[in-house]
PDB file of N, CA and C in Angstrom:
ATOM      1  N   MET A1225     -31.683   2.106 -34.150  1.00  0.00           N
ATOM      2  CA  MET A1225     -30.355   1.668 -33.824  1.00  0.00           C
ATOM      3  C   MET A1225     -30.192   1.587 -32.312  1.00  0.00           C
ATOM      4  N   GLY A1226     -29.142   0.927 -31.873  1.00  0.00           N
ATOM      5  CA  GLY A1226     -28.889   0.740 -30.450  1.00  0.00           C
ATOM      6  C   GLY A1226     -28.229   1.952 -29.818  1.00  0.00           C
ATOM      7  N   GLU A1227     -27.859   1.779 -28.545  1.00  0.00           N
ATOM      8  CA  GLU A1227     -27.184   2.845 -27.813  1.00  0.00           C
ATOM      9  C   GLU A1227     -25.816   3.119 -28.408  1.00  0.00           C
ATOM     10  N   ALA A1228     -25.456   4.376 -28.397  1.00  0.00           N
ATOM     11  CA  ALA A1228     -24.122   4.750 -28.867  1.00  0.00           C
ATOM     12  C   ALA A1228     -23.109   4.439 -27.769  1.00  0.00           C
ATOM     13  N   LYS A1229     -22.057   3.772 -28.132  1.00  0.00           N
ATOM     14  CA  LYS A1229     -20.989   3.448 -27.188  1.00  0.00           C
ATOM     15  C   LYS A1229     -19.693   4.019 -27.739  1.00  0.00           C
ATOM     16  N   SER A1230     -18.900   4.572 -26.864  1.00  0.00           N
ATOM     17  CA  SER A1230     -17.610   5.113 -27.289  1.00  0.00           C
ATOM     18  C   SER A1230     -16.538   4.074 -26.988  1.00  0.00           C
ATOM     19  N   GLY A1231     -16.333   3.184 -27.891  1.00  0.00           N
ATOM     20  CA  GLY A1231     -15.327   2.149 -27.709  1.00  0.00           C
ATOM     21  C   GLY A1231     -15.801   1.048 -26.784  1.00  0.00           C
ATOM     22  N   ALA A1232     -14.860   0.216 -26.378  1.00  0.00           N
ATOM     23  CA  ALA A1232     -15.171  -0.945 -25.546  1.00  0.00           C
ATOM     24  C   ALA A1232     -15.388  -0.568 -24.081  1.00  0.00           C
ATOM     25  N   ASP A1233     -15.098   0.688 -23.717  1.00  0.00           N
ATOM     26  CA  ASP A1233     -15.191   1.097 -22.315  1.00  0.00           C
ATOM     27  C   ASP A1233     -16.592   1.483 -21.878  1.00  0.00           C
ATOM     28  N   GLY A1234     -17.540   1.547 -22.764  1.00  0.00           N
ATOM     29  CA  GLY A1234     -18.899   1.913 -22.394  1.00  0.00           C
ATOM     30  C   GLY A1234     -19.153   3.394 -22.579  1.00  0.00           C
ATOM     31  N   THR A1235     -20.294   3.811 -22.127  1.00  0.00           N
ATOM     32  CA  THR A1235     -20.686   5.208 -22.272  1.00  0.00           C
ATOM     33  C   THR A1235     -19.976   6.064 -21.226  1.00  0.00           C
ATOM     34  N   THR A1236     -20.051   7.363 -21.414  1.00  0.00           N
ATOM     35  CA  THR A1236     -19.438   8.284 -20.450  1.00  0.00           C
ATOM     36  C   THR A1236     -20.020   8.090 -19.056  1.00  0.00           C
ATOM     37  N   PRO A1237     -21.345   8.026 -18.888  1.00  0.00           N
ATOM     38  CA  PRO A1237     -21.875   7.785 -17.539  1.00  0.00           C
ATOM     39  C   PRO A1237     -21.407   6.451 -16.943  1.00  0.00           C
ATOM     40  N   GLU A1238     -21.303   5.419 -17.781  1.00  0.00           N
ATOM     41  CA  GLU A1238     -20.819   4.128 -17.283  1.00  0.00           C
ATOM     42  C   GLU A1238     -19.367   4.228 -16.820  1.00  0.00           C
ATOM     43  N   ARG A1239     -18.543   4.924 -17.595  1.00  0.00           N
ATOM     44  CA  ARG A1239     -17.133   5.092 -17.219  1.00  0.00           C
ATOM     45  C   ARG A1239     -17.021   5.912 -15.940  1.00  0.00           C
ATOM     46  N   MET A1240     -17.859   6.950 -15.818  1.00  0.00           N
ATOM     47  CA  MET A1240     -17.840   7.764 -14.602  1.00  0.00           C
ATOM     48  C   MET A1240     -18.261   6.930 -13.394  1.00  0.00           C
ATOM     49  N   ALA A1241     -19.296   6.119 -13.551  1.00  0.00           N
ATOM     50  CA  ALA A1241     -19.768   5.254 -12.461  1.00  0.00           C
ATOM     51  C   ALA A1241     -18.676   4.274 -12.060  1.00  0.00           C
ATOM     52  N   HIS A1242     -17.983   3.730 -13.048  1.00  0.00           N
ATOM     53  CA  HIS A1242     -16.880   2.811 -12.764  1.00  0.00           C
ATOM     54  C   HIS A1242     -15.774   3.539 -11.991  1.00  0.00           C
ATOM     55  N   GLY A1243     -15.478   4.777 -12.390  1.00  0.00           N
ATOM     56  CA  GLY A1243     -14.466   5.566 -11.694  1.00  0.00           C
ATOM     57  C   GLY A1243     -14.849   5.808 -10.244  1.00  0.00           C
ATOM     58  N   ILE A1244     -16.121   6.099 -10.011  1.00  0.00           N
ATOM     59  CA  ILE A1244     -16.608   6.308  -8.644  1.00  0.00           C
ATOM     60  C   ILE A1244     -16.488   5.025  -7.830  1.00  0.00           C
ATOM     61  N   GLU A1245     -16.849   3.888  -8.425  1.00  0.00           N
ATOM     62  CA  GLU A1245     -16.726   2.593  -7.741  1.00  0.00           C
ATOM     63  C   GLU A1245     -15.275   2.336  -7.354  1.00  0.00           C
ATOM     64  N   ARG A1246     -14.372   2.616  -8.292  1.00  0.00           N
ATOM     65  CA  ARG A1246     -12.953   2.371  -8.040  1.00  0.00           C
ATOM     66  C   ARG A1246     -12.448   3.265  -6.906  1.00  0.00           C
ATOM     67  N   LEU A1247     -12.835   4.541  -6.908  1.00  0.00           N
ATOM     68  CA  LEU A1247     -12.413   5.439  -5.836  1.00  0.00           C
ATOM     69  C   LEU A1247     -12.960   4.995  -4.485  1.00  0.00           C
ATOM     70  N   ARG A1248     -14.197   4.527  -4.467  1.00  0.00           N
ATOM     71  CA  ARG A1248     -14.766   4.035  -3.204  1.00  0.00           C
ATOM     72  C   ARG A1248     -13.999   2.812  -2.703  1.00  0.00           C
ATOM     73  N   ALA A1249     -13.662   1.909  -3.617  1.00  0.00           N
ATOM     74  CA  ALA A1249     -12.906   0.715  -3.239  1.00  0.00           C
ATOM     75  C   ALA A1249     -11.514   1.107  -2.743  1.00  0.00           C
ATOM     76  N   GLU A1250     -10.868   2.052  -3.411  1.00  0.00           N
ATOM     77  CA  GLU A1250      -9.547   2.499  -2.983  1.00  0.00           C
ATOM     78  C   GLU A1250      -9.620   3.172  -1.619  1.00  0.00           C
ATOM     79  N   THR A1251     -10.656   3.973  -1.402  1.00  0.00           N
ATOM     80  CA  THR A1251     -10.838   4.633  -0.113  1.00  0.00           C
ATOM     81  C   THR A1251     -11.018   3.601   0.992  1.00  0.00           C
ATOM     82  N   LYS A1252     -11.814   2.569   0.725  1.00  0.00           N
ATOM     83  CA  LYS A1252     -12.031   1.502   1.708  1.00  0.00           C
ATOM     84  C   LYS A1252     -10.715   0.806   2.020  1.00  0.00           C
ATOM     85  N   TRP A1253      -9.932   0.499   0.972  1.00  0.00           N
ATOM     86  CA  TRP A1253      -8.642  -0.165   1.162  1.00  0.00           C
ATOM     87  C   TRP A1253      -7.720   0.717   1.992  1.00  0.00           C
ATOM     88  N   MET A1254      -7.689   2.019   1.682  1.00  0.00           N
ATOM     89  CA  MET A1254      -6.821   2.929   2.414  1.00  0.00           C
ATOM     90  C   MET A1254      -7.235   3.031   3.880  1.00  0.00           C
ATOM     91  N   GLN A1255      -8.537   3.049   4.152  1.00  0.00           N
ATOM     92  CA  GLN A1255      -9.011   3.109   5.537  1.00  0.00           C
ATOM     93  C   GLN A1255      -8.611   1.842   6.289  1.00  0.00           C
ATOM     94  N   GLU A1256      -8.730   0.687   5.637  1.00  0.00           N
ATOM     95  CA  GLU A1256      -8.328  -0.573   6.270  1.00  0.00           C
ATOM     96  C   GLU A1256      -6.827  -0.583   6.517  1.00  0.00           C
ATOM     97  N   HIS A1257      -6.061  -0.108   5.536  1.00  0.00           N
ATOM     98  CA  HIS A1257      -4.603  -0.060   5.661  1.00  0.00           C
ATOM     99  C   HIS A1257      -4.208   0.905   6.781  1.00  0.00           C
ATOM    100  N   LEU A1258      -4.875   2.032   6.881  1.00  0.00           N
ATOM    101  CA  LEU A1258      -4.611   2.994   7.945  1.00  0.00           C
ATOM    102  C   LEU A1258      -4.866   2.369   9.313  1.00  0.00           C
ATOM    103  N   ALA A1259      -5.953   1.623   9.446  1.00  0.00           N
ATOM    104  CA  ALA A1259      -6.256   0.958  10.716  1.00  0.00           C
ATOM    105  C   ALA A1259      -5.157  -0.047  11.078  1.00  0.00           C
ATOM    106  N   GLN A1260      -4.658  -0.767  10.079  1.00  0.00           N
ATOM    107  CA  GLN A1260      -3.581  -1.727  10.319  1.00  0.00           C
ATOM    108  C   GLN A1260      -2.301  -1.016  10.748  1.00  0.00           C
ATOM    109  N   LEU A1261      -1.996   0.110  10.085  1.00  0.00           N
ATOM    110  CA  LEU A1261      -0.792   0.860  10.440  1.00  0.00           C
ATOM    111  C   LEU A1261      -0.898   1.467  11.834  1.00  0.00           C
ATOM    112  N   GLU A1262      -2.073   1.958  12.176  1.00  0.00           N
ATOM    113  CA  GLU A1262      -2.270   2.512  13.521  1.00  0.00           C
ATOM    114  C   GLU A1262      -2.095   1.433  14.583  1.00  0.00           C
ATOM    115  N   ALA A1263      -2.614   0.233  14.327  1.00  0.00           N
ATOM    116  CA  ALA A1263      -2.445  -0.877  15.264  1.00  0.00           C
ATOM    117  C   ALA A1263      -0.963  -1.264  15.367  1.00  0.00           C
ATOM    118  N   ALA A1264      -0.278  -1.290  14.220  1.00  0.00           N
ATOM    119  CA  ALA A1264       1.148  -1.617  14.216  1.00  0.00           C
ATOM    120  C   ALA A1264       1.946  -0.556  14.963  1.00  0.00           C
ATOM    121  N   LEU A1265       1.545   0.706  14.833  1.00  0.00           N
ATOM    122  CA  LEU A1265       2.236   1.773  15.552  1.00  0.00           C
ATOM    123  C   LEU A1265       2.121   1.569  17.063  1.00  0.00           C
ATOM    124  N   GLY A1266       0.951   1.193  17.526  1.00  0.00           N
ATOM    125  CA  GLY A1266       0.777   0.927  18.952  1.00  0.00           C
ATOM    126  C   GLY A1266       1.684  -0.191  19.434  1.00  0.00           C
ATOM    127  N   ARG A1267       1.730  -1.279  18.675  1.00  0.00           N
ATOM    128  CA  ARG A1267       2.592  -2.414  19.047  1.00  0.00           C
ATOM    129  C   ARG A1267       4.069  -2.016  18.969  1.00  0.00           C
ATOM    130  N   THR A1268       4.427  -1.247  17.938  1.00  0.00           N
ATOM    131  CA  THR A1268       5.815  -0.825  17.775  1.00  0.00           C
ATOM    132  C   THR A1268       6.238   0.083  18.916  1.00  0.00           C
ATOM    133  N   ASN A1269       5.370   1.028  19.289  1.00  0.00           N
ATOM    134  CA  ASN A1269       5.690   1.912  20.420  1.00  0.00           C
ATOM    135  C   ASN A1269       5.875   1.119  21.704  1.00  0.00           C
ATOM    136  N   ALA A1270       5.018   0.150  21.946  1.00  0.00           N
ATOM    137  CA  ALA A1270       5.130  -0.673  23.155  1.00  0.00           C
ATOM    138  C   ALA A1270       6.476  -1.401  23.171  1.00  0.00           C
ATOM    139  N   PHE A1271       6.865  -1.981  22.031  1.00  0.00           N
ATOM    140  CA  PHE A1271       8.150  -2.678  21.933  1.00  0.00           C
ATOM    141  C   PHE A1271       9.312  -1.696  22.056  1.00  0.00           C
ATOM    142  N   TYR A1272       9.231  -0.607  21.312  1.00  0.00           N
ATOM    143  CA  TYR A1272      10.300   0.385  21.258  1.00  0.00           C
ATOM    144  C   TYR A1272      10.607   0.941  22.647  1.00  0.00           C
ATOM    145  N   ASN A1273       9.571   1.139  23.436  1.00  0.00           N
ATOM    146  CA  ASN A1273       9.762   1.697  24.770  1.00  0.00           C
ATOM    147  C   ASN A1273      10.452   0.736  25.732  1.00  0.00           C
ATOM    148  N   THR A1274      10.573  -0.537  25.361  1.00  0.00           N
ATOM    149  CA  THR A1274      11.297  -1.497  26.199  1.00  0.00           C
ATOM    150  C   THR A1274      12.786  -1.538  25.855  1.00  0.00           C
ATOM    151  N   LEU A1275      13.176  -0.897  24.749  1.00  0.00           N
ATOM    152  CA  LEU A1275      14.562  -0.954  24.285  1.00  0.00           C
ATOM    153  C   LEU A1275      15.433   0.074  24.989  1.00  0.00           C
ATOM    154  N   GLY A1276      16.716  -0.264  25.091  1.00  0.00           N
ATOM    155  CA  GLY A1276      17.705   0.691  25.589  1.00  0.00           C
ATOM    156  C   GLY A1276      18.080   1.665  24.484  1.00  0.00           C
ATOM    157  N   THR A1277      18.860   2.657  24.812  1.00  0.00           N
ATOM    158  CA  THR A1277      19.243   3.704  23.852  1.00  0.00           C
ATOM    159  C   THR A1277      19.954   3.118  22.638  1.00  0.00           C
ATOM    160  N   ASN A1278      20.925   2.253  22.847  1.00  0.00           N
ATOM    161  CA  ASN A1278      21.651   1.651  21.722  1.00  0.00           C
ATOM    162  C   ASN A1278      20.735   0.765  20.882  1.00  0.00           C
ATOM    163  N   GLN A1279      19.876   0.020  21.551  1.00  0.00           N
ATOM    164  CA  GLN A1279      18.933  -0.842  20.829  1.00  0.00           C
ATOM    165  C   GLN A1279      17.974  -0.008  19.973  1.00  0.00           C
ATOM    166  N   LYS A1280      17.535   1.137  20.504  1.00  0.00           N
ATOM    167  CA  LYS A1280      16.656   2.017  19.733  1.00  0.00           C
ATOM    168  C   LYS A1280      17.364   2.525  18.482  1.00  0.00           C
ATOM    169  N   THR A1281      18.627   2.875  18.613  1.00  0.00           N
ATOM    170  CA  THR A1281      19.398   3.352  17.458  1.00  0.00           C
ATOM    171  C   THR A1281      19.494   2.264  16.397  1.00  0.00           C
ATOM    172  N   ILE A1282      19.794   1.052  16.819  1.00  0.00           N
ATOM    173  CA  ILE A1282      19.900  -0.070  15.880  1.00  0.00           C
ATOM    174  C   ILE A1282      18.546  -0.332  15.225  1.00  0.00           C
ATOM    175  N   PHE A1283      17.490  -0.334  16.014  1.00  0.00           N
ATOM    176  CA  PHE A1283      16.139  -0.552  15.491  1.00  0.00           C
ATOM    177  C   PHE A1283      15.781   0.525  14.465  1.00  0.00           C
ATOM    178  N   ASP A1284      16.071   1.781  14.793  1.00  0.00           N
ATOM    179  CA  ASP A1284      15.774   2.890  13.876  1.00  0.00           C
ATOM    180  C   ASP A1284      16.548   2.739  12.572  1.00  0.00           C
ATOM    181  N   LEU A1285      17.828   2.419  12.653  1.00  0.00           N
ATOM    182  CA  LEU A1285      18.641   2.248  11.446  1.00  0.00           C
ATOM    183  C   LEU A1285      18.146   1.078  10.604  1.00  0.00           C
ATOM    184  N   PHE A1286      17.805  -0.018  11.273  1.00  0.00           N
ATOM    185  CA  PHE A1286      17.299  -1.200  10.567  1.00  0.00           C
ATOM    186  C   PHE A1286      16.027  -0.871   9.799  1.00  0.00           C
ATOM    187  N   TRP A1287      15.051  -0.252  10.462  1.00  0.00           N
ATOM    188  CA  TRP A1287      13.778   0.045   9.795  1.00  0.00           C
ATOM    189  C   TRP A1287      13.904   1.131   8.750  1.00  0.00           C
ATOM    190  N   HIS A1288      14.849   2.041   8.934  1.00  0.00           N
ATOM    191  CA  HIS A1288      15.114   3.039   7.899  1.00  0.00           C
ATOM    192  C   HIS A1288      15.588   2.331   6.632  1.00  0.00           C
ATOM    193  N   LYS A1289      16.490   1.376   6.807  1.00  0.00           N
ATOM    194  CA  LYS A1289      17.018   0.614   5.659  1.00  0.00           C
ATOM    195  C   LYS A1289      15.912  -0.234   5.026  1.00  0.00           C
ATOM    196  N   VAL A1290      15.102  -0.886   5.840  1.00  0.00           N
ATOM    197  CA  VAL A1290      14.002  -1.710   5.324  1.00  0.00           C
ATOM    198  C   VAL A1290      13.039  -0.853   4.516  1.00  0.00           C
ATOM    199  N   TYR A1291      12.686   0.321   5.045  1.00  0.00           N
ATOM    200  CA  TYR A1291      11.760   1.199   4.330  1.00  0.00           C
ATOM    201  C   TYR A1291      12.329   1.610   2.978  1.00  0.00           C
ATOM    202  N   HIS A1292      13.586   2.031   2.973  1.00  0.00           N
ATOM    203  CA  HIS A1292      14.188   2.476   1.712  1.00  0.00           C
ATOM    204  C   HIS A1292      14.316   1.333   0.717  1.00  0.00           C
ATOM    205  N   ARG A1293      14.631   0.154   1.188  1.00  0.00           N
ATOM    206  CA  ARG A1293      14.730  -1.001   0.293  1.00  0.00           C
ATOM    207  C   ARG A1293      13.349  -1.352  -0.260  1.00  0.00           C
ATOM    208  N   ALA A1294      12.329  -1.336   0.600  1.00  0.00           N
ATOM    209  CA  ALA A1294      10.977  -1.703   0.178  1.00  0.00           C
ATOM    210  C   ALA A1294      10.401  -0.692  -0.803  1.00  0.00           C
ATOM    211  N   SER A1295      10.750   0.573  -0.637  1.00  0.00           N
ATOM    212  CA  SER A1295      10.182   1.612  -1.496  1.00  0.00           C
ATOM    213  C   SER A1295      11.025   1.875  -2.735  1.00  0.00           C
ATOM    214  N   GLY A1296      12.173   1.213  -2.855  1.00  0.00           N
ATOM    215  CA  GLY A1296      13.021   1.389  -4.026  1.00  0.00           C
ATOM    216  C   GLY A1296      13.924   2.601  -3.937  1.00  0.00           C
ATOM    217  N   HIS A1297      14.027   3.222  -2.760  1.00  0.00           N
ATOM    218  CA  HIS A1297      14.858   4.413  -2.598  1.00  0.00           C
ATOM    219  C   HIS A1297      16.323   4.084  -2.387  1.00  0.00           C
ATOM    220  N   ASP A1298      16.683   2.825  -2.424  1.00  0.00           N
ATOM    221  CA  ASP A1298      18.076   2.460  -2.192  1.00  0.00           C
ATOM    222  C   ASP A1298      18.858   2.348  -3.495  1.00  0.00           C
ATOM    223  N   GLY A1299      18.280   2.821  -4.592  1.00  0.00           N
ATOM    224  CA  GLY A1299      18.950   2.744  -5.885  1.00  0.00           C
ATOM    225  C   GLY A1299      18.698   1.432  -6.597  1.00  0.00           C
ATOM    226  N   GLY A1300      18.116   0.492  -5.884  1.00  0.00           N
ATOM    227  CA  GLY A1300      17.783  -0.793  -6.490  1.00  0.00           C
ATOM    228  C   GLY A1300      16.360  -0.794  -7.000  1.00  0.00           C
ATOM    229  N   ARG A1301      15.860  -1.955  -7.270  1.00  0.00           N
ATOM    230  CA  ARG A1301      14.512  -2.070  -7.812  1.00  0.00           C
ATOM    231  C   ARG A1301      13.449  -1.974  -6.741  1.00  0.00           C
ATOM    232  N   GLY A1302      13.798  -2.208  -5.497  1.00  0.00           N
ATOM    233  CA  GLY A1302      12.799  -2.171  -4.439  1.00  0.00           C
ATOM    234  C   GLY A1302      11.949  -3.427  -4.455  1.00  0.00           C
ATOM    235  N   MET A1303      11.112  -3.568  -3.448  1.00  0.00           N
ATOM    236  CA  MET A1303      10.270  -4.750  -3.332  1.00  0.00           C
ATOM    237  C   MET A1303       9.131  -4.753  -4.344  1.00  0.00           C
ATOM    238  N   GLN A1304       8.808  -3.590  -4.923  1.00  0.00           N
ATOM    239  CA  GLN A1304       7.679  -3.551  -5.838  1.00  0.00           C
ATOM    240  C   GLN A1304       7.895  -4.404  -7.080  1.00  0.00           C
ATOM    241  N   ASN A1305       9.131  -4.784  -7.368  1.00  0.00           N
ATOM    242  CA  ASN A1305       9.396  -5.589  -8.544  1.00  0.00           C
ATOM    243  C   ASN A1305       9.580  -7.065  -8.244  1.00  0.00           C
ATOM    244  N   HIS A1306       9.433  -7.451  -6.992  1.00  0.00           N
ATOM    245  CA  HIS A1306       9.541  -8.854  -6.625  1.00  0.00           C
ATOM    246  C   HIS A1306       8.151  -9.470  -6.650  1.00  0.00           C
ATOM    247  N   VAL A1307       7.940 -10.395  -7.540  1.00  0.00           N
ATOM    248  CA  VAL A1307       6.625 -11.005  -7.698  1.00  0.00           C
ATOM    249  C   VAL A1307       6.242 -11.758  -6.439  1.00  0.00           C
ATOM    250  N   GLY A1308       5.021 -11.511  -5.971  1.00  0.00           N
ATOM    251  CA  GLY A1308       4.473 -12.263  -4.856  1.00  0.00           C
ATOM    252  C   GLY A1308       4.847 -11.762  -3.487  1.00  0.00           C
ATOM    253  N   SER A1309       5.576 -10.639  -3.408  1.00  0.00           N
ATOM    254  CA  SER A1309       5.926 -10.146  -2.087  1.00  0.00           C
ATOM    255  C   SER A1309       6.085  -8.644  -2.112  1.00  0.00           C
ATOM    256  N   GLY A1310       6.078  -8.064  -0.942  1.00  0.00           N
ATOM    257  CA  GLY A1310       6.387  -6.662  -0.790  1.00  0.00           C
ATOM    258  C   GLY A1310       5.282  -5.718  -1.188  1.00  0.00           C
ATOM    259  N   LEU A1311       5.629  -4.443  -1.252  1.00  0.00           N
ATOM    260  CA  LEU A1311       4.666  -3.394  -1.523  1.00  0.00           C
ATOM    261  C   LEU A1311       4.057  -3.519  -2.915  1.00  0.00           C
ATOM    262  N   GLY A1312       4.863  -3.851  -3.902  1.00  0.00           N
ATOM    263  CA  GLY A1312       4.347  -3.981  -5.262  1.00  0.00           C
ATOM    264  C   GLY A1312       3.261  -5.038  -5.362  1.00  0.00           C
ATOM    265  N   HIS A1313       3.476  -6.166  -4.694  1.00  0.00           N
ATOM    266  CA  HIS A1313       2.488  -7.241  -4.688  1.00  0.00           C
ATOM    267  C   HIS A1313       1.195  -6.770  -4.043  1.00  0.00           C
ATOM    268  N   MET A1314       1.308  -6.046  -2.926  1.00  0.00           N
ATOM    269  CA  MET A1314       0.106  -5.565  -2.250  1.00  0.00           C
ATOM    270  C   MET A1314      -0.644  -4.573  -3.128  1.00  0.00           C
ATOM    271  N   MET A1315       0.078  -3.703  -3.820  1.00  0.00           N
ATOM    272  CA  MET A1315      -0.582  -2.717  -4.669  1.00  0.00           C
ATOM    273  C   MET A1315      -1.235  -3.394  -5.868  1.00  0.00           C
ATOM    274  N   ARG A1316      -0.564  -4.386  -6.466  1.00  0.00           N
ATOM    275  CA  ARG A1316      -1.177  -5.109  -7.590  1.00  0.00           C
ATOM    276  C   ARG A1316      -2.440  -5.823  -7.122  1.00  0.00           C
ATOM    277  N   GLU A1317      -2.394  -6.419  -5.932  1.00  0.00           N
ATOM    278  CA  GLU A1317      -3.562  -7.091  -5.372  1.00  0.00           C
ATOM    279  C   GLU A1317      -4.683  -6.084  -5.167  1.00  0.00           C
ATOM    280  N   HIS A1318      -4.344  -4.903  -4.662  1.00  0.00           N
ATOM    281  CA  HIS A1318      -5.325  -3.842  -4.443  1.00  0.00           C
ATOM    282  C   HIS A1318      -5.915  -3.395  -5.784  1.00  0.00           C
ATOM    283  N   GLU A1319      -5.071  -3.214  -6.798  1.00  0.00           N
ATOM    284  CA  GLU A1319      -5.563  -2.784  -8.103  1.00  0.00           C
ATOM    285  C   GLU A1319      -6.484  -3.836  -8.699  1.00  0.00           C
ATOM    286  N   ASP A1320      -6.161  -5.113  -8.521  1.00  0.00           N
ATOM    287  CA  ASP A1320      -7.012  -6.184  -9.016  1.00  0.00           C
ATOM    288  C   ASP A1320      -8.377  -6.143  -8.325  1.00  0.00           C
ATOM    289  N   GLN A1321      -8.388  -5.871  -7.021  1.00  0.00           N
ATOM    290  CA  GLN A1321      -9.650  -5.822  -6.280  1.00  0.00           C
ATOM    291  C   GLN A1321     -10.495  -4.644  -6.742  1.00  0.00           C
ATOM    292  N   THR A1322      -9.875  -3.498  -6.988  1.00  0.00           N
ATOM    293  CA  THR A1322     -10.642  -2.322  -7.356  1.00  0.00           C
ATOM    294  C   THR A1322     -11.077  -2.348  -8.808  1.00  0.00           C
ATOM    295  N   SER A1323     -10.376  -3.098  -9.644  1.00  0.00           N
ATOM    296  CA  SER A1323     -10.779  -3.150 -11.056  1.00  0.00           C
ATOM    297  C   SER A1323     -11.690  -4.338 -11.342  1.00  0.00           C
ATOM    298  N   GLY A1324     -11.923  -5.165 -10.343  1.00  0.00           N
ATOM    299  CA  GLY A1324     -12.833  -6.292 -10.509  1.00  0.00           C
ATOM    300  C   GLY A1324     -12.200  -7.520 -11.137  1.00  0.00           C
ATOM    301  N   HIS A1325     -10.862  -7.567 -11.208  1.00  0.00           N
ATOM    302  CA  HIS A1325     -10.184  -8.737 -11.788  1.00  0.00           C
ATOM    303  C   HIS A1325      -9.887  -9.774 -10.740  1.00  0.00           C
TER     304      HIS A1325
END
């Protein structure tokens, strides 16, 4: 008889190998995302330091609102539910890349 398979997902070693591949892909994505955020922080600091006190307050309030809206903390659905844009779209794209779809 052939190899024993536990369902359509493959053998335990195959599933474990797939899990390791997915974690490596997620780690790579997170490292790339971290590099992008660090670069954005540098640009943001450079811009922020040119602002006056009132402008800094407005900028801080604006980005606080944007963050809460994007993350769904404003009581609404957040950007994760808007197809083709926002954080949800980026995460779905990331999940597709790590799962091989």
